[in-house]
XYZ file of C-alpha atoms in Angstrom:
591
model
C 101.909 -62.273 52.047
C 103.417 -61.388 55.201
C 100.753 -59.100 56.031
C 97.939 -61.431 55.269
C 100.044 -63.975 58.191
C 100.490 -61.298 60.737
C 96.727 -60.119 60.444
C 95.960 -64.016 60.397
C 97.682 -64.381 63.393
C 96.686 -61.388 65.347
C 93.022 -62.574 64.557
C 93.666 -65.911 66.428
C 95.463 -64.612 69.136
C 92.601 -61.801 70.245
C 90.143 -65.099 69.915
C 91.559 -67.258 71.662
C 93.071 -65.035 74.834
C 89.248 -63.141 75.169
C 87.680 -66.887 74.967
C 90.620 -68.111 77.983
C 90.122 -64.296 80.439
C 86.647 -65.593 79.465
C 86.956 -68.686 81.170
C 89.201 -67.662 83.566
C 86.531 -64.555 84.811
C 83.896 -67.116 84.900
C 85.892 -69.797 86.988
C 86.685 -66.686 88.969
C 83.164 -65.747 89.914
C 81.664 -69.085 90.027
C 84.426 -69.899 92.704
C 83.502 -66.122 94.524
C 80.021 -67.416 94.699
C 80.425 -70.964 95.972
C 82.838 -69.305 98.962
C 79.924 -66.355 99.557
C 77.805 -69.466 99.477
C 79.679 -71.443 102.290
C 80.141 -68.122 104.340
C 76.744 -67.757 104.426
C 76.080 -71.275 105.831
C 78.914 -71.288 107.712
C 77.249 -67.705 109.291
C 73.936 -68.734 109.688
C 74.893 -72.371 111.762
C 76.576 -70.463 114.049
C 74.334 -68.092 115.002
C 71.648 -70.663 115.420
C 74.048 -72.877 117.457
C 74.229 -69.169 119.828
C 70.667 -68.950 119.588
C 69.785 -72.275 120.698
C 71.823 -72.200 123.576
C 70.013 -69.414 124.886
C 66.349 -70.995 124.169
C 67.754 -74.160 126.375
C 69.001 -71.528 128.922
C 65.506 -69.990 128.943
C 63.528 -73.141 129.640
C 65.925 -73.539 132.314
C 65.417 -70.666 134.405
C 61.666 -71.016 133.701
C 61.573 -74.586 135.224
C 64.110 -73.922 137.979
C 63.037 -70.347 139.275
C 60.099 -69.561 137.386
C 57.307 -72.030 137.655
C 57.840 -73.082 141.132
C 54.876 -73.684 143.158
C 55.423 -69.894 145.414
C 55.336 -67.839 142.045
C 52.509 -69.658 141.032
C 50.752 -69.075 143.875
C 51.449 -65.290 144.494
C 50.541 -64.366 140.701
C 47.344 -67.110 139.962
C 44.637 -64.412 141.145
C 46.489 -61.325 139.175
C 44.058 -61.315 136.560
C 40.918 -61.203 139.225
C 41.873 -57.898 141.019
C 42.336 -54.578 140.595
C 43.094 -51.330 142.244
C 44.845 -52.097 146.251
C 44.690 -55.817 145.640
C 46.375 -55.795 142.033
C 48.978 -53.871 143.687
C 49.506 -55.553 146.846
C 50.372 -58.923 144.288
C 52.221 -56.953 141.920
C 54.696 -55.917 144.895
C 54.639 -59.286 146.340
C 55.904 -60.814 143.077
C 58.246 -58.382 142.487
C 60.014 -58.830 146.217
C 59.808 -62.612 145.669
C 62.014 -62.689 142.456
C 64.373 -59.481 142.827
C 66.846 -61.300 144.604
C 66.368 -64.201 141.754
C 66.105 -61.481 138.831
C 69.578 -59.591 139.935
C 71.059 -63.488 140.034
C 69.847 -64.216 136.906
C 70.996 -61.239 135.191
C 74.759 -62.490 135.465
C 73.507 -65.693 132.407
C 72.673 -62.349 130.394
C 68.924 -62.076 131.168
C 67.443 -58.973 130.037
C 63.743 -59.050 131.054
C 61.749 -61.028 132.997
C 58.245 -59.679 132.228
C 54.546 -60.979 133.469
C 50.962 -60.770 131.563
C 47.635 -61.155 132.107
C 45.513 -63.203 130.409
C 44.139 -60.367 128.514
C 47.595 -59.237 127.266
C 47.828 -56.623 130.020
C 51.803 -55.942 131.342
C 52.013 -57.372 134.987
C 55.264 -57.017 136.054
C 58.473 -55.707 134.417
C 61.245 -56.892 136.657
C 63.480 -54.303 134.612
C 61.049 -51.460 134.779
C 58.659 -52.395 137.888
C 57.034 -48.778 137.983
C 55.815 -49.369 134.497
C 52.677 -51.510 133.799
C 49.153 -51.345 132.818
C 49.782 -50.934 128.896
C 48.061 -53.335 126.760
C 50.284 -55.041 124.063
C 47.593 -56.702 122.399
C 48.633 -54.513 119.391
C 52.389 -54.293 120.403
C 53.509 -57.550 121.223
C 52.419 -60.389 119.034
C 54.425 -63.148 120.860
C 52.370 -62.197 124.020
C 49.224 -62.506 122.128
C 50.071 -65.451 121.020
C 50.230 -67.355 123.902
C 47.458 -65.942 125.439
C 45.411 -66.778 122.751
C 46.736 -69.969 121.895
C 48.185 -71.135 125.402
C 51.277 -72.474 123.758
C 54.768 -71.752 124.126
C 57.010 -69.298 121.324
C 60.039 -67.840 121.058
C 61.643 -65.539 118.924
C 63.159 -61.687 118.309
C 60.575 -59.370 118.681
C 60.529 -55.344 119.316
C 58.559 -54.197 122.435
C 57.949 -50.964 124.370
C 61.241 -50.249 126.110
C 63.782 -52.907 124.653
C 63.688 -55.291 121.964
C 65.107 -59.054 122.296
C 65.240 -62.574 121.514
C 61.484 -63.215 123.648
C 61.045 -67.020 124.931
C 57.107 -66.410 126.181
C 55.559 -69.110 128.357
C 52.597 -69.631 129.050
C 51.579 -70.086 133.242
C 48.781 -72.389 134.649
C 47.917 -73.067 138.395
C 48.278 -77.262 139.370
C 44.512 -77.420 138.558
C 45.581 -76.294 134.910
C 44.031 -72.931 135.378
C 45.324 -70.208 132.656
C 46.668 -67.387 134.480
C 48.824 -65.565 132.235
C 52.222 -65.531 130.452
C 55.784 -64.865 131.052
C 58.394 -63.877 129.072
C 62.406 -64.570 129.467
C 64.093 -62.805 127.599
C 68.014 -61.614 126.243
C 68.996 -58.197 124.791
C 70.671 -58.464 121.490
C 73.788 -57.416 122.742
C 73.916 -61.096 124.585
C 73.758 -62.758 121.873
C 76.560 -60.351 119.733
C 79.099 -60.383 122.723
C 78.237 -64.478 122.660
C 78.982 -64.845 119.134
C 82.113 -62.434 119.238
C 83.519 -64.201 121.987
C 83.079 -67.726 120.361
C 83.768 -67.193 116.795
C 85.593 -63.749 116.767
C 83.416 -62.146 114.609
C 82.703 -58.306 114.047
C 78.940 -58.263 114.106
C 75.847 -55.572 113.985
C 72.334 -55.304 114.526
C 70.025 -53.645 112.577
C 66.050 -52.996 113.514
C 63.297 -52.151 111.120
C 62.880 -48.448 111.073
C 59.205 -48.446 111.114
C 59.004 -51.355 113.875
C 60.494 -49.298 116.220
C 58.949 -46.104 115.593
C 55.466 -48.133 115.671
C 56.041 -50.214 118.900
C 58.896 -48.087 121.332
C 57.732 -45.731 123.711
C 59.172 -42.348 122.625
C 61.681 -41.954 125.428
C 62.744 -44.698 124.498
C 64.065 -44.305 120.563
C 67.134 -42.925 122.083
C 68.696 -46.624 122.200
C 68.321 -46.980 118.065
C 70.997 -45.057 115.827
C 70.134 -44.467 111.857
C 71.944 -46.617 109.661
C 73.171 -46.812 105.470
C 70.377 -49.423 104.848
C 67.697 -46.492 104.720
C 64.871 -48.694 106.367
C 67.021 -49.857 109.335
C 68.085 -48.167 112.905
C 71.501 -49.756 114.543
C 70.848 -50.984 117.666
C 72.631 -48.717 120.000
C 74.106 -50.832 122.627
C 75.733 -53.210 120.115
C 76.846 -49.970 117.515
C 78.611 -48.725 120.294
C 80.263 -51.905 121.520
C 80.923 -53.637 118.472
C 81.427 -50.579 115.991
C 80.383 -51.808 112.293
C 83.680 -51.866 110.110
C 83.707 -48.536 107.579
C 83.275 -49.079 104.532
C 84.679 -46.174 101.228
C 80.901 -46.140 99.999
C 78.240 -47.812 102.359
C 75.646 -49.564 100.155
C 71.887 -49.596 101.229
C 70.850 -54.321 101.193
C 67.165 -53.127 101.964
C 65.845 -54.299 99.373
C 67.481 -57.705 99.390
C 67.154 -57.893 102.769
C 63.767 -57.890 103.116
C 63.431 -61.000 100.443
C 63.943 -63.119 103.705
C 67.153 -64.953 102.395
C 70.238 -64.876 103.968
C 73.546 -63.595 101.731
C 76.778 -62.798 101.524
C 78.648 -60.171 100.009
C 82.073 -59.053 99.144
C 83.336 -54.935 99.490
C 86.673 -54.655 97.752
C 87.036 -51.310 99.265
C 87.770 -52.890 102.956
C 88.770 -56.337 101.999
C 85.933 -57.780 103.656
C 82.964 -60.139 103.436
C 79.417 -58.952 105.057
C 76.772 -61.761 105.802
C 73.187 -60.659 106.478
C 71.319 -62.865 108.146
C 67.038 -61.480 108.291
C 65.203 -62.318 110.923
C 61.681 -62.562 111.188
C 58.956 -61.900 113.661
C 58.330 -65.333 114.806
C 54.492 -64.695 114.839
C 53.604 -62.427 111.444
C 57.185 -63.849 109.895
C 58.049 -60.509 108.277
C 61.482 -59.548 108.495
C 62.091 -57.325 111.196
C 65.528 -57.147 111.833
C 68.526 -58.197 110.333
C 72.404 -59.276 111.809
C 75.167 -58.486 109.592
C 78.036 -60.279 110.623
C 81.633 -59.145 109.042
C 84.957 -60.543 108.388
C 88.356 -59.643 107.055
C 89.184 -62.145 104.377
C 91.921 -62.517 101.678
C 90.504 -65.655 99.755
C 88.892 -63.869 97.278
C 91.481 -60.617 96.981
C 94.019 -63.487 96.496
C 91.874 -65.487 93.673
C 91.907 -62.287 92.237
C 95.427 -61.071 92.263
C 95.866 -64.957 90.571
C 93.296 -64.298 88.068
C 95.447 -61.139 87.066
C 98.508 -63.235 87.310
C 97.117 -66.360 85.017
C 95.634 -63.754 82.689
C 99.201 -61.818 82.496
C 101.130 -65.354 82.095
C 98.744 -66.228 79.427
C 98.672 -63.382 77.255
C 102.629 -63.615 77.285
C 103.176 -67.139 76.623
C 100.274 -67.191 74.027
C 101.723 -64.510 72.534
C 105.160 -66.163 72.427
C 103.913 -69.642 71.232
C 102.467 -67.053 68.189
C 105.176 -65.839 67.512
C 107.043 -69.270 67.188
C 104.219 -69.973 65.014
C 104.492 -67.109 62.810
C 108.204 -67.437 62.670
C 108.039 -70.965 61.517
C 105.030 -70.448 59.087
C 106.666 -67.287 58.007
C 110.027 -70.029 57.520
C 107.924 -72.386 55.451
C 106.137 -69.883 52.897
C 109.882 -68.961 52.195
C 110.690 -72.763 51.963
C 108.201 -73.143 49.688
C 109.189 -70.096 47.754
C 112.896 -71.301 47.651
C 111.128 -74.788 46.143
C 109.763 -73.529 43.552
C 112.883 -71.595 42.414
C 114.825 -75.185 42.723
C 112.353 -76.626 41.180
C 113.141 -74.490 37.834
C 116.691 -75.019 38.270
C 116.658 -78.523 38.370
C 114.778 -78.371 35.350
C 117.198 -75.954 33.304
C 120.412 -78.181 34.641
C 119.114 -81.711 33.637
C 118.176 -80.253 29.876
C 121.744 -79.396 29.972
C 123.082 -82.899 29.859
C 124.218 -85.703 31.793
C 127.415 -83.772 33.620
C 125.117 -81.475 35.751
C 123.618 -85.014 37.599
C 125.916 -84.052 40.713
C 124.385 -80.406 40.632
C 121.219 -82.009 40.424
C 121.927 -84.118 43.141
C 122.599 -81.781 45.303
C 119.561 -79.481 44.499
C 117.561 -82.339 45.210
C 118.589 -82.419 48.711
C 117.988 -78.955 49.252
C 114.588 -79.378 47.786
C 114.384 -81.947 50.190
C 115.528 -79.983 53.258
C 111.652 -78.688 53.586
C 110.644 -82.205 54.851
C 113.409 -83.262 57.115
C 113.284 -80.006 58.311
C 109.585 -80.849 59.470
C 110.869 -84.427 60.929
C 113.473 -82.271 63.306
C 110.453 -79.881 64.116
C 108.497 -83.142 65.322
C 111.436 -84.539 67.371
C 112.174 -81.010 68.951
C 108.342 -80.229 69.332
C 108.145 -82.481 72.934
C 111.809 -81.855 74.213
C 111.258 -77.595 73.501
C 107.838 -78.121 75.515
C 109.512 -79.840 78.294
C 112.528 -77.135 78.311
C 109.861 -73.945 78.436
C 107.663 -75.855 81.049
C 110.811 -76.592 83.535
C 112.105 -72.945 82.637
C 108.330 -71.355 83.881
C 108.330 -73.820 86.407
C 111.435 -71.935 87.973
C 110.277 -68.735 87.248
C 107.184 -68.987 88.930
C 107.905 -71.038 91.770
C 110.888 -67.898 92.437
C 108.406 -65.756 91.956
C 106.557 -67.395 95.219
C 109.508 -68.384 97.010
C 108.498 -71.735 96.473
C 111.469 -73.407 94.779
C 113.883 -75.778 96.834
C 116.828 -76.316 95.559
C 115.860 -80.021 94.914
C 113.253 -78.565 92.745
C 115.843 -76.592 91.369
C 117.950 -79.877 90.829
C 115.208 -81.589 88.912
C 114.349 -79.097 86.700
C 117.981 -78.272 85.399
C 118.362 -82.045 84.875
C 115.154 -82.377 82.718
C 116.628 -79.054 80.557
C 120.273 -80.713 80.109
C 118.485 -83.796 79.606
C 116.397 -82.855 76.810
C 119.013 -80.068 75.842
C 121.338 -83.099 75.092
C 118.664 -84.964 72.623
C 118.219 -81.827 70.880
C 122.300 -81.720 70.676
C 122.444 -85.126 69.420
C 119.463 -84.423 66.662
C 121.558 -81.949 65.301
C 124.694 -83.939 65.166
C 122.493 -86.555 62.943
C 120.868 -84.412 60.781
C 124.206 -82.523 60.050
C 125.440 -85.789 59.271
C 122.959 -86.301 56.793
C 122.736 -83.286 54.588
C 126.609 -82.720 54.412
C 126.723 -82.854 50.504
C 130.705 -82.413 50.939
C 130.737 -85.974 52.301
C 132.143 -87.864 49.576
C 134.427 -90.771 51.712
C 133.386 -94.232 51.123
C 133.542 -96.332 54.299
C 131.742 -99.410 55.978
C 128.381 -98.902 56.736
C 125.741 -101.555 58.727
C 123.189 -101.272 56.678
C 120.496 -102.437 59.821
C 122.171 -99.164 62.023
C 121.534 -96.825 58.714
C 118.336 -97.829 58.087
C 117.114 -97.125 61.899
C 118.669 -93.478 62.058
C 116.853 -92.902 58.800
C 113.613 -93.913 60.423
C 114.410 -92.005 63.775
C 114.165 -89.071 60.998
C 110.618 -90.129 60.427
C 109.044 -91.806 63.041
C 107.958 -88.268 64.357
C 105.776 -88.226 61.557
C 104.776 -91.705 61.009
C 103.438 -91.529 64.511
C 101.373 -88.357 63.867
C 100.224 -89.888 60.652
C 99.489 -93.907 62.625
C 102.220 -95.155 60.303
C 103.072 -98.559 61.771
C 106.635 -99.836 60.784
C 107.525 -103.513 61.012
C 111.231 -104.076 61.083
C 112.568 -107.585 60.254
C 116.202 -107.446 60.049
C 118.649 -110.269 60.244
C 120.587 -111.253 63.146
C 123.825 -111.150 61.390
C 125.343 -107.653 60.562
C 125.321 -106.886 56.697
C 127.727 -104.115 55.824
C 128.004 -101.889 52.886
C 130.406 -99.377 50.775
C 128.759 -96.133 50.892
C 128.852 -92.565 52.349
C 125.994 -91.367 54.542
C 124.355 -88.693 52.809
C 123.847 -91.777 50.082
C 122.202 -93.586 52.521
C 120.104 -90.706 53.332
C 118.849 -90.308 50.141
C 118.569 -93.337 49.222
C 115.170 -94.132 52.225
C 114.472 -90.919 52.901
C 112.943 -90.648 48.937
C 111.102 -94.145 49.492
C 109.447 -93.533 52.957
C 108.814 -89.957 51.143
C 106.729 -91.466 48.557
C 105.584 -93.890 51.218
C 104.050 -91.322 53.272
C 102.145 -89.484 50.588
C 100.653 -92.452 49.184
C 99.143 -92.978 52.384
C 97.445 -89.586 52.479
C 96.445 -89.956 49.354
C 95.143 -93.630 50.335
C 92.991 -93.215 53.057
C 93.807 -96.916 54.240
C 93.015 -97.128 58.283
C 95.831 -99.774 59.140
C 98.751 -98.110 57.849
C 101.791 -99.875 57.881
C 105.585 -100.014 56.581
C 107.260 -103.705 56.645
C 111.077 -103.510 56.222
C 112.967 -106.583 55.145
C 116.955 -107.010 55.213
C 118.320 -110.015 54.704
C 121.223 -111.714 53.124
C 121.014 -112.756 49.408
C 124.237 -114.906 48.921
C 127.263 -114.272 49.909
C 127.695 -111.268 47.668
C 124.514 -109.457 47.538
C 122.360 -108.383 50.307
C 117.994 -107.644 49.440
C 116.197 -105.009 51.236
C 112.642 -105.052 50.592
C 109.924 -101.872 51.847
C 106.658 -102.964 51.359
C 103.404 -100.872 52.781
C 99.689 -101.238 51.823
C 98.729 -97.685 50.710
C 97.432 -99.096 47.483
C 100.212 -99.870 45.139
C 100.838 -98.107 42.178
C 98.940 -97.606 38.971
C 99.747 -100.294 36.514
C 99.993 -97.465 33.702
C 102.674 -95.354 35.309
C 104.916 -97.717 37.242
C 107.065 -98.257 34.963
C 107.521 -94.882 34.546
C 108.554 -93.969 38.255
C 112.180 -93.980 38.078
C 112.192 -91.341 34.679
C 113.364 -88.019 35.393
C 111.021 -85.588 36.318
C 108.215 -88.164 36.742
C 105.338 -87.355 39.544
C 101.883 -87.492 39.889
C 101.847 -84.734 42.493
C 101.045 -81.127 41.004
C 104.350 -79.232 40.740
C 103.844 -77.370 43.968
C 104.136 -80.536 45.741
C 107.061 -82.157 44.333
C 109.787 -82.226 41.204
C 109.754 -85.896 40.047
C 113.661 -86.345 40.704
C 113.764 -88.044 44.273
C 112.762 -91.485 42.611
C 114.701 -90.906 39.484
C 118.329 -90.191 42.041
C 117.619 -92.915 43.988
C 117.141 -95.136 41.234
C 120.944 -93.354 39.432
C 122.598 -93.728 43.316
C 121.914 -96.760 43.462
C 122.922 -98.066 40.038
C 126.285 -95.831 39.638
C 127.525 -95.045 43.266
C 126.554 -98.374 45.243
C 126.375 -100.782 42.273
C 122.736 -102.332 43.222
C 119.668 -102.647 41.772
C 116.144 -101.245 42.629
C 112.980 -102.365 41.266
C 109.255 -102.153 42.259
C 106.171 -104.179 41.935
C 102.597 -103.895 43.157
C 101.362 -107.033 46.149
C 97.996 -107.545 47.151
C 97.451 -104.205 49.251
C 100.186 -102.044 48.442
C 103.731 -101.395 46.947
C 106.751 -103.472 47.357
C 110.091 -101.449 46.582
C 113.139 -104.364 45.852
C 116.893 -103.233 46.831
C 120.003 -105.462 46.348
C 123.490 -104.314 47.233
C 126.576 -105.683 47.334
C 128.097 -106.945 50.672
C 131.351 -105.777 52.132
């Protein structure tokens, strides 16, 4: 048997933790991905907020120094010339911005580069001894607005650098097309921007096969390889802004170049990397990426409390188990120990009439099982209140969270409910002391409520409604305690099972006391569970009468109420069926 309960329980216990680390895991990543989630936005507004500060800068410096009437002039007849001529404007425009260019270079400007019409390279203000190369096939933004005579901006790879482009297109004041212009900023701008203003740790990261397409070879000296197998660093931002090191470097390609920015967690470092693609702004295909990454200890601290709730929940599961086990363990015995009673009652009452006391006091020990539940019901809250306050300290301690006015209130709850428990033993001791033989003065309204403080646990659980409707004046009896006892406890007893057995929705218990005459005071208990059958109820105070199967109860509660009250209290009890129910009739004699 006790096998069968500790593989019963074992059973429950592996369910019920795996379905709660379930839970708890899935809260756990579900909150992981929400915060990646909010990273990510939080990530991507800011560098847009960078970004667009630079396009406003760019229009700026084109309408201010740019496309003034002077520039205009010396560059409208570019595209008509060649050889001397081409030259002779080429050097002319370069002497009329240097002194602008070197100014401009302090707001970050990288390049400040001029094209034909026919996509030919003008004038690189960074690199003045190199022009002539077509970037029809190289640069797309410059194609663009050639074609299209309409302004674009964007990151884009070129020849010697790459950069975030802003390309404008140029006409004369007669709206001749005479070319474009770009303004742009190196990469490194915008990473020492967004370090500066948000403290981040960031790096850049071109597409391999851009760059080896588009920079001149000299040039691929600026671009370092990098874990994501497809992707150079960009030099001049690896080597200010090293990328943090991670245990095992993982290669995003692939999910970089689905276009979507994302966020990521590495354990490893304690760290959070956001990769943000960006895309040509002309053929929109992902051509570089920034990766922007920051210490964080949200999620390392969700998950040292996951392992904490997990730990505190396997323990006190396992504990609340073992209560269970304990008690369930207790009542199998109980019942056991019934049984056994049960057979000795039997054997002492065919013995004859002077083993009633025996009787009696197997009765109350057959009994026990069922006040014993009441107590359990009446300890159940005050035992729950006790363990919460006692984890309460324990893991507020553990945090060096608890005040000692924390402190104060949770010691006060445990005496508090410490005391009831106290005081539930002193009553139920009271009760069951089958030594307690003195006769004294008992109010029989006082008796009757400690009795139903015995029960009320369960009437509640079972929506028992009891309607008390004592008299005023105080009616007082001969009797000792335990008679008392046993006396209500077998009536509400019976009370209770008829109910189950019932099935009536409104349950209810009306008790009556009043006074009689001046000799004999009635109590009446009256429910509407049914009543009882016409064919037995006459037969309800016999010995050994029940109409419960044997497991469930001996037949002598009834039958020692009925001889308690007769011989020891000198009353009368009788019982008759109402309208809905049972109506048990109890006179006494006033004292």
């Amino acid at each position: 048997m006790i096998k069968k309960i500790i593989l019963k329980y074992l059973f429950l216990y592996f369910i019920i933790t795996t379905l709660l680390v379930t839970i708890y895991i899935i809260q756990f990543n579900k909150n992981v991905e929400n915060y990646l989630h909010n990273k990510t936005n939080q990530h991507l507004l800011e560098y847009k907020a960078i970004y667009d500060e630079y396009r406003v800068l760019s229009k700026l410096i084109f309408d201010t120094d740019i496309n003034d009437e002077k520039t205009i002039e010396i560059f409208k007849d570019a595209y008509k010339e060649s050889g001397a001529k081409k030259n002779i404007i080429r050097n002319r425009l370069l002497n009329h911005l240097k002194f602008k260019y070197e100014k401009l270079k302090s707001y970050n400007l990288k390049q400040l580069h001029f094209h034909l019409p026919d996509n030919e390279s003008f004038l690189r203000m960074h690199r003045p001894n190199k022009f002539g190369d077509n970037l029809t096939n190289v640069r797309s933004t410059v194609r663009y607005v050639n074609e299209n005579k309409k302004y674009i901006h964007g990151f884009e790879e070129g020849r010697i650098f790459n950069g975030y482009r802003f390309v404008y297109p140029l006409f004369t004041k007669d709206d001749e097309y005479i070319g474009s212009v770009e303004i742009s900023f190196s990469v490194l701008a915008m990473v020492e921007t967004m370090y500066h203003t948000y403290n981040l740790n960031l790096s850049f990261l071109i597409r391999k096969d851009v760059v080896d397409k588009k920079v001149f070879k000299e040039e691929r000296k600026n671009y370092i390889l990098s874990p994501n197998k497809d992707f150079y660093f960009e030099k001049s931002v690896y080597e200010t802004h090293p990328p943090l090191s991670t245990a095992n470097p993982k290669d995003y390609t692939t999910i970089i170049l689905k276009g979507e920015p994302f966020s990521i967690y590495d354990g490893s470092k304690n760290i959070i990397k956001t990769m943000i693609p960006i895309k040509n702004p002309v053929t929109h295909e992902i051509v570089a990426t920034l990766c922007v990454c920051q210490n964080d200890d949200f999620i390392y601290n969700d998950k040292n409390d996951l392992i904490s709730k997990i730990f505190i929940s396997y323990l006190l599961l396992a504990i609340v188990f073992y209560l269970f086990f304990k008690q369930t363990v207790a009542k199998e015995n109980l019942i056991k120990l019934n049984r056994e009673l049960d057979k000795r009652v039997t054997l002492e009452v065919n013995r004859g009439r002077k083993q009633d006391l025996h009787l009696f006091n197997q009765s109350k020990m057959a009994s026990l099982g069922k006040m014993m539940s009441n107590i359990a019901h009446q300890w159940r809250q005050p035992l729950s209140v006790i363990t919460t306050c006692a984890s309460g300290i324990k893991v507020q301690k553990e945090m060096n969270l608890l005040t000692d006015k924390d402190l104060d209130c949770f010691t006060n709850s445990i005496l508090e409910h410490a005391t009831y428990l106290s005081k539930t033993i002193d009553n139920f001791k009271e009760y069951i002391d089958v030594n307690d033989k003195d006769r004294r003065i008992l109010c029989i309204q006082e008796h009757m409520d400690k009795v139903l403080d015995f029960f009320n646990p369960i009437f509640q659980e079972k929506n028992i409604a009891v309607i008390k409707k004592y008299e005023e004046e105080k009616l007082n009896i001969s009797a000792n305690t335990s008679e008392v006892f046993e006396v209500f406890n077998a009536i509400f007893s019976n009370a209770k099972d008829a109910f189950e057995k019932s099935g009536t929705k409104n349950k209810k218990i009306v008790i009556t006391i009043k006074k009689k005459n001046d000799k004999k005071l009635l109590i009446t208990i009256k429910d509407n569970a049914g009543g009882i059958d016409e064919k037995i109820i006459d037969k309800i105070f016999d010995p050994y009468f029940t109409t419960k199967h044997e497991s469930m109860g001996t037949g002598i509660s009834l039958y020692l109420t009925y001889k308690v009250i007769l011989e020891n209290l000198k009353g009368e009890i009788f019982v008759k069926n109402n309208i809905d129910g049972a109506k048990f009739y109890i006179e006494l004699p006033i004292v």
